[in-house]
């Protein structure tokens, strides 16, 4: 049963004196999100970070207690998560977290390869802004991996690849790639938990992609992307390397 969490509240800021007028100004406190939105965000984050793993059955009562709301917004949030393919609702029983299937992994990898290899080719020659962003995300991955925060590593990993896709300048491809976000994050955390020895190699492969882009070698960049993205599918098929 998830641990109970107190409802989120926002305390008003203290009055501040402006330098220009000397008058006190009060900042309006941020509004608390609707109950259903809070439940949705809470459950979705827990699923993506594998605090709620595939196969777990969650009850409305447990979630209502965890977020500090009634059961009505819980139902609304769970319906939304079911539409997104993260949950399966069972009337009068609760909602089951859907496991990541081998077919889903294969489909995501295939889509990623189509988008990311194209983006890597277009990223050459890589500008200083892109290289700086990739260096920053790579440094984050190393730091977070050392701290054992695999959920945050997955986020930085995804941001690394998204930066390359954005650099291609194709807004349609960018939106398509964004639709893979939740699936990528969930899979990334899952495979790192299942294969902790692969984390260091995963980070090293990001370094290879960065160095190929820095060298202006489009062929090496696309090859590095292909090898790096394909390993997720290899793991799903039991071929660890």
Phi, psi and omega in degrees: 000129183298149178289144183292143178233134180290146178303145180285130176232157180240122177275140180295145178289155176287150177301141179241149179261126180282145181291327186284320188246342184075005182272146178280134178237145180246128178278129179291127181296147179292144180284142175288132180300154177304154185303315182297324179293323179293319178295315179303311181295319181297309184291318182297315179298320180295323178291314182296328181268001178067021168288330167251107185272163178303133181098346180288140176257120181254137178259155179298322181296317179299314182290322178299318179292320183296321183266340181083044180225176174278177183283337183300310178293336177295315179300317181298317180293319181294324176298320179295319179291330177292319178299325181280357176082017180263337184228160171233120184273139176236110183308135178066004178243315181141207181228134179260135175287122182284130177292158174281122182269160177298325180292320178297318178299315180298318181294317180294317180298317180300316180294318179299318180298317179300315183282312189286326176293318177299315182295322180296321177296316182288339182288344180269128001282133182283134179280166182298327181294316179295314181299320179295320180293319179294321178298319180296314180293323178295319177297321178297316181301316180297315182295315183289325177295320178296328179276352179079015180269083187290329177296318179289327175300317180297322178295313180296322176302311182296321179295325177301308182290322180297326179296320178293319179297316179299326183295341179290339176076016179256104185294329179292314177296323179298317179292320177300316181295323180297329180293341178274355191308303185297319180295319179298314182297315182295316179294320181300315179295317182299312184288330178290322176294320182283334184225068184299333179291344182274348186298313181297320179293323178300314179294320179299323180292327173297321177297323178294320177297314180300314182294324178295319178292320179297325180280351181074025182259096184296320181295317179293324180294313180293324178295319179295320178296316182298313181296319183292313183289326184293336185296333178297317178294322179298321178295318181297332180268004179084010181255087183275129178202000000 
